Tab-separated table of C-alpha atoms in Angstrom:
chain	number	residue	atom	x	y	z
A	1	MET	CA	65.875	-7.258	57.502
A	2	SER	CA	62.499	-7.448	55.829
A	3	PRO	CA	62.307	-7.017	52.088
A	4	LEU	CA	61.165	-3.698	50.678
A	5	ALA	CA	57.799	-3.667	48.899
A	6	PHE	CA	58.193	-2.332	45.409
A	7	HIS	CA	55.431	-1.630	42.875
A	8	ARG	CA	52.984	-0.821	45.621
A	9	LYS	CA	49.525	0.283	44.315
A	10	ILE	CA	48.359	3.662	45.540
A	11	TYR	CA	44.643	4.269	44.937
A	12	THR	CA	43.443	7.745	44.057
A	13	PRO	CA	39.958	9.111	43.445
A	14	VAL	CA	41.209	11.243	40.563
A	15	ARG	CA	39.634	10.258	37.220
A	16	ILE	CA	42.041	10.588	34.351
A	17	ASN	CA	40.769	11.263	30.802
A	18	PRO	CA	37.042	10.555	31.401
A	19	PRO	CA	34.830	9.667	28.435
A	20	TYR	CA	32.206	12.096	27.129
A	21	LEU	CA	28.770	11.540	25.603
A	22	SER	CA	27.395	12.779	22.291
A	23	TYR	CA	24.111	12.192	20.466
A	24	VAL	CA	24.097	10.298	17.185
A	25	THR	CA	20.269	10.265	16.850
A	26	GLN	CA	18.189	13.148	18.146
A	27	PRO	CA	14.491	12.563	18.953
A	28	SER	CA	12.135	14.439	16.638
A	29	VAL	CA	8.539	14.629	15.428
A	30	SER	CA	7.296	16.080	12.173
A	31	GLY	CA	4.091	18.030	11.512
A	32	VAL	CA	0.870	18.319	13.461
A	33	LEU	CA	-0.414	15.186	15.160
A	34	THR	CA	-4.075	14.316	14.656
A	35	HIS	CA	-6.540	14.084	17.515
A	36	ASN	CA	-6.231	10.901	19.634
A	37	SER	CA	-3.144	9.705	17.707
A	38	SER	CA	0.166	8.104	18.820
A	39	VAL	CA	3.816	8.992	18.284
A	40	SER	CA	7.180	7.266	18.936
A	41	LEU	CA	10.311	9.254	19.774
A	42	THR	CA	13.816	7.722	19.469
A	43	GLY	CA	17.138	9.023	20.763
A	44	LEU	CA	20.584	7.381	20.789
A	45	ALA	CA	23.879	8.561	22.298
A	46	THR	CA	27.453	7.161	22.252
A	47	ALA	CA	30.398	7.290	24.695
A	48	ASN	CA	33.672	8.674	23.356
A	49	TYR	CA	36.905	7.446	25.124
A	50	PHE	CA	40.395	8.984	25.251
A	51	THR	CA	41.864	5.561	24.569
A	52	THR	CA	39.656	2.621	25.478
A	53	GLY	CA	37.016	2.055	28.080
A	54	ILE	CA	33.952	0.149	29.000
A	55	GLY	CA	30.607	1.252	30.343
A	56	THR	CA	26.908	1.433	29.547
A	57	ILE	CA	24.443	4.203	28.635
A	58	GLY	CA	20.931	4.415	30.070
A	59	TYR	CA	18.119	6.754	29.049
A	60	GLU	CA	15.337	8.659	30.760
A	61	TRP	CA	12.526	10.706	29.119
A	62	LYS	CA	11.127	13.722	30.981
A	63	ASP	CA	8.471	16.395	30.571
A	64	SER	CA	7.522	19.216	32.939
A	65	ASN	CA	5.997	16.723	35.361
A	66	GLY	CA	9.063	14.438	35.599
A	67	ILE	CA	10.077	11.052	34.167
A	68	VAL	CA	7.622	9.694	31.576
A	69	GLY	CA	9.665	6.734	30.242
A	70	VAL	CA	13.055	4.993	29.904
A	71	GLY	CA	15.034	3.462	27.037
A	72	THR	CA	15.989	4.629	23.578
A	73	THR	CA	12.344	4.840	22.391
A	74	LEU	CA	9.323	6.509	24.008
A	75	THR	CA	5.813	5.809	22.665
A	76	LEU	CA	2.969	8.177	23.555
A	77	THR	CA	-0.660	7.250	22.830
A	78	ASN	CA	-4.130	8.851	22.882
A	79	LEU	CA	-2.768	12.353	22.347
A	80	VAL	CA	-5.317	15.197	22.563
A	81	ALA	CA	-4.803	18.938	22.245
A	82	ALA	CA	-6.114	19.743	25.724
A	83	THR	CA	-3.293	17.867	27.470
A	84	SER	CA	-0.541	17.400	24.860
A	85	ASP	CA	-0.504	20.404	22.499
A	86	GLY	CA	2.691	22.332	23.293
A	87	ARG	CA	4.018	19.565	25.558
A	88	GLU	CA	7.859	19.544	25.703
A	89	ILE	CA	9.750	16.250	26.045
A	90	THR	CA	13.521	15.708	26.465
A	91	GLN	CA	15.627	12.528	26.592
A	92	TYR	CA	18.627	12.283	28.971
A	93	ALA	CA	21.570	9.931	28.255
A	94	ILE	CA	23.310	8.692	31.462
A	95	TYR	CA	26.731	6.996	31.459
A	96	TYR	CA	27.375	4.080	33.884
A	97	PRO	CA	31.040	2.847	34.315
A	98	ASP	CA	31.185	-0.978	34.277
A	99	PRO	CA	31.251	-2.125	37.952
A	100	THR	CA	32.206	-5.745	37.120
A	101	ARG	CA	35.798	-5.069	36.135
A	102	VAL	CA	38.521	-5.638	38.767
A	103	GLY	CA	41.925	-4.146	39.412
A	104	ILE	CA	42.669	-0.769	38.042
A	105	GLU	CA	39.764	-1.008	35.557
A	106	THR	CA	37.445	-0.710	38.567
A	107	PHE	CA	38.312	2.962	38.482
A	108	GLN	CA	37.033	3.547	34.935
A	109	PRO	CA	35.918	7.195	35.270
A	110	GLY	CA	32.338	8.360	34.589
A	111	ALA	CA	31.526	10.575	31.601
A	112	SER	CA	32.266	14.234	32.204
A	113	ASN	CA	28.972	15.445	30.642
A	114	SER	CA	26.599	12.783	32.005
A	115	PRO	CA	23.608	13.128	32.015
A	116	LEU	CA	23.455	14.610	28.505
A	117	ALA	CA	20.176	16.246	27.369
A	118	SER	CA	18.863	15.690	23.840
A	119	ASP	CA	17.119	18.290	21.723
A	120	THR	CA	13.687	19.104	23.186
A	121	VAL	CA	10.666	17.895	21.206
A	122	THR	CA	7.516	20.073	21.299
A	123	LEU	CA	4.301	18.274	20.395
A	124	SER	CA	1.671	19.951	18.219
A	125	VAL	CA	-1.704	18.218	18.446
A	126	GLN	CA	-4.675	19.162	16.295
A	127	ALA	CA	-7.695	20.450	18.199
A	128	ILE	CA	-11.267	19.376	17.462
A	129	LEU	CA	-14.519	21.215	18.085
A	130	SER	CA	-16.991	19.928	20.606
A	131	MET	CA	-20.387	21.193	21.752
A	132	VAL	CA	-20.253	22.344	25.356
A	133	ASP	CA	-23.846	23.607	25.297
A	134	GLN	CA	-26.284	21.740	23.076
A	135	PRO	CA	-29.021	23.776	21.336
A	136	ASP	CA	-32.496	23.281	22.680
A	137	SER	CA	-35.853	23.476	20.988
A	138	ASP	CA	-36.688	26.820	22.589
A	139	THR	CA	-33.979	28.765	20.767
A	140	MET	CA	-32.986	26.900	17.618
A	141	GLY	CA	-36.224	25.815	15.952
A	142	GLY	CA	-38.485	22.782	16.050
A	143	ASN	CA	-42.191	22.293	16.748
A	144	ASN	CA	-41.959	23.802	20.244
A	145	ALA	CA	-39.443	26.558	19.431
A	146	GLN	CA	-39.973	29.971	20.989
A	147	ALA	CA	-38.145	33.280	20.935
A	148	GLY	CA	-38.550	36.286	23.210
A	149	ILE	CA	-37.532	39.804	22.139
A	150	ASN	CA	-37.979	43.025	24.088
A	151	VAL	CA	-38.833	46.069	21.981
A	152	TYR	CA	-38.537	49.797	22.738
A	153	PRO	CA	-40.454	52.020	22.266
A	154	ALA	CA	-43.714	50.128	22.436
A	155	THR	CA	-45.335	49.181	19.147
A	156	PRO	CA	-48.683	50.795	18.145
A	157	ASN	CA	-50.730	48.223	20.064
A	158	GLY	CA	-48.611	48.682	23.212
A	159	THR	CA	-46.335	45.644	22.822
A	160	THR	CA	-42.965	45.807	24.623
A	161	SER	CA	-42.189	42.060	24.584
A	162	ILE	CA	-42.536	39.974	21.426
A	163	THR	CA	-42.969	36.197	21.571
A	164	LEU	CA	-42.326	34.285	18.348
A	165	THR	CA	-42.955	30.621	17.591
A	166	THR	CA	-42.671	28.652	14.368
A	167	THR	CA	-46.363	29.271	13.711
A	168	ASN	CA	-46.710	33.037	14.156
A	169	THR	CA	-45.308	36.292	12.816
A	170	PHE	CA	-45.188	39.841	14.188
A	171	ASP	CA	-45.719	42.967	12.093
A	172	ASP	CA	-47.030	45.637	14.478
A	173	PHE	CA	-44.278	48.173	13.844
A	174	ALA	CA	-44.982	51.826	13.076
A	175	SER	CA	-43.185	53.637	10.271
A	176	ASP	CA	-41.068	56.724	10.987
A	177	VAL	CA	-39.729	55.058	14.186
A	178	GLU	CA	-36.360	53.701	15.320
A	179	TYR	CA	-36.814	50.648	17.575
A	180	THR	CA	-34.364	48.854	19.865
A	181	LEU	CA	-34.679	45.053	19.815
A	182	THR	CA	-33.124	43.076	22.682
A	183	PRO	CA	-33.264	39.262	22.397
A	184	LEU	CA	-33.684	37.276	25.638
A	185	ASP	CA	-31.493	34.508	24.198
A	186	SER	CA	-29.735	33.851	20.901
A	187	TYR	CA	-32.111	33.280	17.976
A	188	ARG	CA	-32.222	33.131	14.210
A	189	ILE	CA	-34.958	35.539	13.142
A	190	GLN	CA	-36.304	36.100	9.641
A	191	PHE	CA	-36.886	39.738	8.691
A	192	ILE	CA	-38.975	40.901	5.740
A	193	LEU	CA	-38.330	44.605	5.198
A	194	ASP	CA	-40.001	47.113	2.887
A	195	GLY	CA	-38.511	50.541	2.356
A	196	ALA	CA	-40.877	53.523	2.393
A	197	GLY	CA	-42.392	54.710	-0.871
A	198	GLY	CA	-41.251	58.063	-2.235
A	199	GLY	CA	-43.519	61.096	-2.159
A	200	GLY	CA	-45.741	61.811	-5.143
A	201	VAL	CA	-48.751	63.903	-6.117
A	202	THR	CA	-51.479	61.529	-7.231
A	203	GLY	CA	-52.140	61.959	-10.924
A	204	TYR	CA	-48.885	63.857	-11.447
A	205	GLY	CA	-45.277	62.929	-10.589
A	206	GLN	CA	-45.365	59.549	-8.866
A	207	GLY	CA	-43.065	58.560	-6.010
A	208	GLY	CA	-40.905	55.471	-6.448
A	209	LYS	CA	-41.815	52.234	-4.667
A	210	GLY	CA	-39.933	51.142	-1.581
A	211	GLY	CA	-37.494	48.264	-2.057
A	212	LYS	CA	-37.823	44.830	-0.446
A	213	VAL	CA	-35.341	42.485	1.226
A	214	THR	CA	-35.679	39.210	3.141
A	215	GLY	CA	-33.024	37.557	5.284
A	216	GLU	CA	-32.343	35.657	8.488
A	217	ILE	CA	-30.341	37.483	11.160
A	218	TYR	CA	-28.587	35.814	14.104
A	219	LEU	CA	-29.657	37.842	17.135
A	220	SER	CA	-27.164	37.249	19.953
A	221	LYS	CA	-28.035	37.339	23.628
A	222	GLY	CA	-26.483	40.382	25.281
A	223	THR	CA	-26.565	42.502	22.105
A	224	SER	CA	-29.171	45.124	21.221
A	225	TYR	CA	-30.194	45.733	17.620
A	226	LYS	CA	-31.642	48.815	15.947
A	227	LEU	CA	-34.654	48.498	13.651
A	228	VAL	CA	-35.291	51.637	11.572
A	229	VAL	CA	-38.701	51.734	9.851
A	230	GLY	CA	-38.623	54.344	7.111
A	231	LYS	CA	-40.801	57.432	6.983
A	232	ALA	CA	-43.136	57.696	3.990
A	233	GLY	CA	-42.209	60.178	1.330
A	234	ALA	CA	-44.624	63.109	1.196
A	235	GLY	CA	-46.107	64.400	-2.037
A	236	THR	CA	-48.605	66.995	-0.951
A	237	ALA	CA	-48.857	69.747	-3.552
A	238	ALA	CA	-47.912	73.358	-2.878
A	239	GLN	CA	-45.871	72.814	0.270
A	240	ASN	CA	-42.418	71.765	1.419
A	241	ASN	CA	-42.187	68.012	1.997
A	242	GLU	CA	-39.794	66.970	4.722
A	243	GLY	CA	-37.713	63.789	4.682
A	244	GLY	CA	-36.990	61.975	7.922
A	245	THR	CA	-36.459	58.589	9.534
A	246	GLY	CA	-34.533	56.305	7.228
A	247	GLY	CA	-32.726	59.075	5.385
A	248	GLY	CA	-35.361	60.208	2.888
A	249	GLY	CA	-34.347	63.485	1.249
A	250	THR	CA	-36.347	66.688	1.758
A	251	ALA	CA	-38.098	68.418	-1.163
A	252	TRP	CA	-38.849	72.168	-1.146
A	253	ALA	CA	-41.756	73.436	-3.188
A	254	GLY	CA	-41.389	76.173	-5.790
A	255	TYR	CA	-41.603	79.873	-5.170
A	256	ASP	CA	-45.322	80.392	-5.788
A	257	ARG	CA	-46.484	77.068	-4.378
A	258	ARG	CA	-47.666	75.887	-7.766
A	259	HIS	CA	-44.499	73.828	-7.996
A	260	ALA	CA	-44.362	70.711	-5.838
A	261	ALA	CA	-41.966	67.824	-5.426
A	262	GLY	CA	-42.006	64.627	-3.396
A	263	SER	CA	-39.615	63.891	-0.548
A	264	GLY	CA	-37.668	60.644	-0.613
A	265	GLY	CA	-38.957	57.563	1.200
A	266	GLY	CA	-36.809	56.369	4.103
A	267	TYR	CA	-34.985	53.044	4.117
A	268	THR	CA	-36.054	50.241	6.454
A	269	GLY	CA	-33.085	48.440	8.014
A	270	VAL	CA	-31.606	46.402	10.855
A	271	PHE	CA	-28.289	47.371	12.478
A	272	ASP	CA	-25.997	45.684	14.986
A	273	SER	CA	-25.858	47.743	18.229
A	274	SER	CA	-26.171	51.205	16.663
A	275	VAL	CA	-27.267	52.830	13.421
A	276	SER	CA	-24.218	53.282	11.232
A	277	TYR	CA	-23.007	52.381	7.775
A	278	ALA	CA	-20.532	49.827	9.197
A	279	ASN	CA	-23.169	48.146	11.403
A	280	SER	CA	-25.672	47.512	8.583
A	281	LEU	CA	-27.167	44.005	8.479
A	282	LEU	CA	-30.230	44.237	6.182
A	283	ILE	CA	-31.587	47.312	4.387
A	284	ALA	CA	-34.489	47.881	1.975
A	285	GLY	CA	-34.033	51.127	0.025
A	286	GLY	CA	-36.568	53.947	-0.003
A	287	GLY	CA	-38.231	55.200	-3.189
A	288	GLY	CA	-37.287	58.502	-4.776
A	289	GLY	CA	-39.671	61.480	-4.766
A	290	GLY	CA	-41.612	62.513	-7.854
A	291	GLY	CA	-41.110	65.902	-9.479
A	292	TYR	CA	-43.979	68.204	-10.466
A	293	TRP	CA	-44.625	71.591	-12.023
A	294	ALA	CA	-47.995	73.199	-12.626
A	295	GLY	CA	-48.399	76.189	-14.892
A	296	ASP	CA	-51.497	78.250	-15.511
A	297	SER	CA	-52.940	75.677	-17.862
A	298	THR	CA	-50.249	73.031	-18.292
A	299	TYR	CA	-48.056	70.874	-16.100
A	300	SER	CA	-45.136	68.498	-16.371
A	301	ALA	CA	-44.257	65.618	-14.079
A	302	ALA	CA	-41.539	63.041	-13.528
A	303	ASP	CA	-41.613	59.873	-11.433
A	304	GLY	CA	-39.182	58.917	-8.697
A	305	GLY	CA	-37.102	55.753	-8.952
A	306	ASP	CA	-37.878	52.592	-6.990
A	307	GLY	CA	-35.723	51.667	-4.012
A	308	GLY	CA	-33.256	48.731	-4.177
A	309	GLY	CA	-32.084	46.059	-4.330
A	310	ASP	CA	-28.384	46.173	-5.093
A	311	ILE	CA	-29.006	49.406	-6.959
A	312	GLY	CA	-31.791	51.940	-6.614
A	313	GLN	CA	-33.632	52.959	-9.759
A	314	SER	CA	-32.957	56.364	-11.283
A	315	GLY	CA	-35.769	58.892	-11.381
A	316	SER	CA	-37.395	59.782	-14.669
A	317	GLN	CA	-37.116	63.096	-16.468
A	318	PRO	CA	-38.926	64.647	-19.369
A	319	VAL	CA	-35.801	66.034	-21.066
A	320	GLN	CA	-32.190	67.059	-20.548
A	321	ASN	CA	-30.872	64.337	-18.168
A	322	LYS	CA	-31.916	66.028	-14.960
A	323	GLN	CA	-33.044	62.894	-13.126
A	324	GLY	CA	-31.512	61.810	-9.801
A	325	GLY	CA	-29.462	58.614	-9.950
A	326	GLY	CA	-30.103	55.517	-7.847
A	327	GLY	CA	-27.794	54.607	-4.965
A	328	SER	CA	-25.476	51.604	-5.405
A	329	GLN	CA	-23.396	49.352	-3.159
A	330	THR	CA	-20.439	51.709	-3.352
A	331	ALA	CA	-21.796	55.256	-3.758
A	332	GLY	CA	-24.776	57.549	-3.435
A	333	GLY	CA	-26.871	58.366	-6.489
A	334	SER	CA	-25.825	61.236	-8.702
A	335	ALA	CA	-27.587	64.591	-8.502
A	336	GLY	CA	-29.682	65.831	-11.413
A	337	GLY	CA	-29.395	69.311	-12.899
A	338	SER	CA	-26.635	71.855	-12.647
A	339	GLY	CA	-25.824	75.122	-10.909
A	340	GLN	CA	-28.595	76.469	-8.734
A	341	ASN	CA	-30.960	73.964	-10.344
A	342	GLN	CA	-28.978	70.959	-9.159
A	343	GLY	CA	-30.181	68.650	-6.414
A	344	GLN	CA	-27.935	66.997	-3.860
A	345	THR	CA	-26.016	63.767	-4.366
A	346	GLY	CA	-27.062	60.795	-2.225
A	347	SER	CA	-24.728	59.612	0.525
A	348	ALA	CA	-24.334	56.820	3.092
A	349	LEU	CA	-27.790	56.110	4.607
A	350	GLN	CA	-29.108	59.442	3.261
A	351	GLY	CA	-31.001	60.511	0.151
A	352	GLY	CA	-30.216	63.858	-1.466
A	353	ASN	CA	-32.360	66.964	-0.948
A	354	ASN	CA	-33.653	68.881	-3.950
A	355	SER	CA	-32.414	72.381	-4.705
A	356	GLN	CA	-33.767	75.108	-2.452
A	357	ALA	CA	-31.650	77.825	-4.027
A	358	ASN	CA	-33.837	78.113	-7.113
A	359	PRO	CA	-37.307	79.591	-6.532
A	360	GLY	CA	-38.502	77.855	-9.667
A	361	ILE	CA	-39.578	74.346	-10.454
A	362	ALA	CA	-38.711	71.564	-7.970
A	363	GLY	CA	-37.251	68.136	-8.607
A	364	GLY	CA	-37.947	65.062	-6.438
A	365	ALA	CA	-35.684	64.207	-3.500
A	366	GLY	CA	-33.635	60.996	-3.217
A	367	GLY	CA	-34.733	57.929	-1.292
A	368	GLY	CA	-32.782	56.755	1.759
A	369	GLY	CA	-30.714	53.583	1.561
A	370	TYR	CA	-27.384	51.885	2.220
A	371	ASN	CA	-26.366	54.602	-0.213
A	372	GLY	CA	-29.129	57.140	-0.811
A	373	GLY	CA	-30.499	58.207	-4.168
A	374	GLY	CA	-29.665	61.556	-5.718
A	375	ALA	CA	-32.242	64.358	-6.022
A	376	GLY	CA	-33.673	65.345	-9.369
A	377	GLY	CA	-32.836	68.694	-10.905
A	378	SER	CA	-35.212	71.632	-10.865
A	379	GLY	CA	-36.220	73.548	-13.940
A	380	GLY	CA	-35.910	77.276	-13.798
A	381	LEU	CA	-37.116	79.103	-16.904
A	382	ASP	CA	-37.548	75.964	-19.022
A	383	GLU	CA	-40.155	74.615	-16.623
A	384	ILE	CA	-38.607	71.158	-16.278
A	385	CYS	CA	-38.656	68.905	-13.219
A	386	ALA	CA	-37.072	65.469	-12.647
A	387	GLY	CA	-37.647	62.552	-10.284
A	388	GLY	CA	-35.317	61.587	-7.443
A	389	GLY	CA	-33.395	58.309	-7.435
A	390	GLY	CA	-34.177	55.376	-5.137
A	391	GLY	CA	-31.793	54.340	-2.361
A	392	SER	CA	-29.919	51.034	-2.544
A	393	GLY	CA	-30.581	48.044	-0.315
A	394	PHE	CA	-28.004	45.929	1.471
A	395	ILE	CA	-27.405	42.346	2.639
A	396	ASN	CA	-24.460	41.784	4.985
A	397	SER	CA	-22.187	39.107	3.468
A	398	ASP	CA	-20.941	37.767	6.833
A	399	SER	CA	-22.680	34.385	7.156
A	400	SER	CA	-22.221	34.454	10.935
A	401	LYS	CA	-24.612	37.433	10.985
A	402	VAL	CA	-26.983	37.071	8.026
A	403	ILE	CA	-28.005	34.092	5.895
A	404	ASN	CA	-30.525	33.430	3.123
A	405	GLY	CA	-30.637	37.098	2.163
A	406	VAL	CA	-32.472	37.974	-1.047
A	407	PHE	CA	-33.883	41.126	-2.630
A	408	GLY	CA	-37.516	41.102	-3.696
A	409	VAL	CA	-39.598	43.063	-6.184
A	410	PRO	CA	-40.425	46.562	-4.861
A	411	ASP	CA	-44.145	46.858	-4.099
A	412	ASN	CA	-44.509	49.429	-1.311
A	413	ALA	CA	-46.371	52.244	-3.053
A	414	GLN	CA	-45.741	56.004	-3.031
A	415	ASN	CA	-46.506	57.938	0.175
A	416	THR	CA	-46.453	54.666	2.168
A	417	GLY	CA	-44.269	54.125	5.234
A	418	GLY	CA	-41.820	51.267	5.683
A	419	LYS	CA	-42.997	47.829	6.808
A	420	VAL	CA	-41.488	44.995	8.844
A	421	VAL	CA	-42.534	41.371	9.404
A	422	ILE	CA	-40.504	39.084	11.694
A	423	SER	CA	-40.734	35.357	12.428
A	424	LEU	CA	-38.678	32.605	14.067
A	425	ALA	CA	-36.507	30.846	11.476
A	426	THR	CA	-36.571	27.023	11.494
């Protein structure tokens, strides 16, 4: 009888009490990485056993494209925003039971949560600017620089296409006209603008001078710009004097045509795409109209204020504070007079009209501007007139649109239309 075999080993694939992995050091990166820099990421996990055990832990690093490295530390070099900003990297800890043990230890179970993912690291890499299209001498200045601008309607000498170089200027623009300028490329163009002079009767109430502004405007290819050249104020005696282009106010003459007043001069300005307060780039204010009254043997007169500048000048007045105020950067000029003798207040891009309700003595109208000047008051029985205020100028403060802007001394005389000179900035 053969002996019975006791203590026989029965092998089973069942893994009892497997270890599990946990991270003791999570990979991380702090702050924004500079252009073309390097970074090292480190992660470390441990195996936790029910009693005792033996095994090893390996590591793999992955991004969206797959494995990018192995081991506890991953070093990345030459990082640039184009390829690495927002890149997500994760480490995976993998448990390997020791295969060298014999006997029952051969069946050391694997970790129940292997592979174990670390926290994901997201890289933030600083971007740098680079020129993808270098400026050339035709558009950005230099001895051979050239700029082409289409203009509509045609200028007085029939020009519809303006060519500017660093050695020439162009000034053939008519007053009392709104032009559309369309650059053929992107250029930096210097504009010298004069607002129109206010209306005045020579020898009597003088119209204010038109303001002056100089600045360089970035004209962008694909954008059209509006150039408004102000209408001259009119100061002809014994008739109504109409305002017009550039927002000059209208002045109505007195009831028996012995009483005359000047209309306001229009502003001269450049606008982005369309003429509006919000689209203003550069504006030279128009002068205010002069006031005038002629009796049988006497007369009185008051001058209009000069255009701006930051602030238009107030008109003059013989007595009683009836002058029109100058426009400012925030509001139209105040109206002179009161009741039926009061002129109109200036407003955005528009000078005030004088009073047409009173058939008596007329005050001067306000000049056009970023904010127009107010009209002077009329006189009624006390035979008093007052000058209109000048409109304010404007320089857009956005340096991506306008640079080197400066207001000059007003010198565009009464009854004279607005003026424009353009050249290629270097």
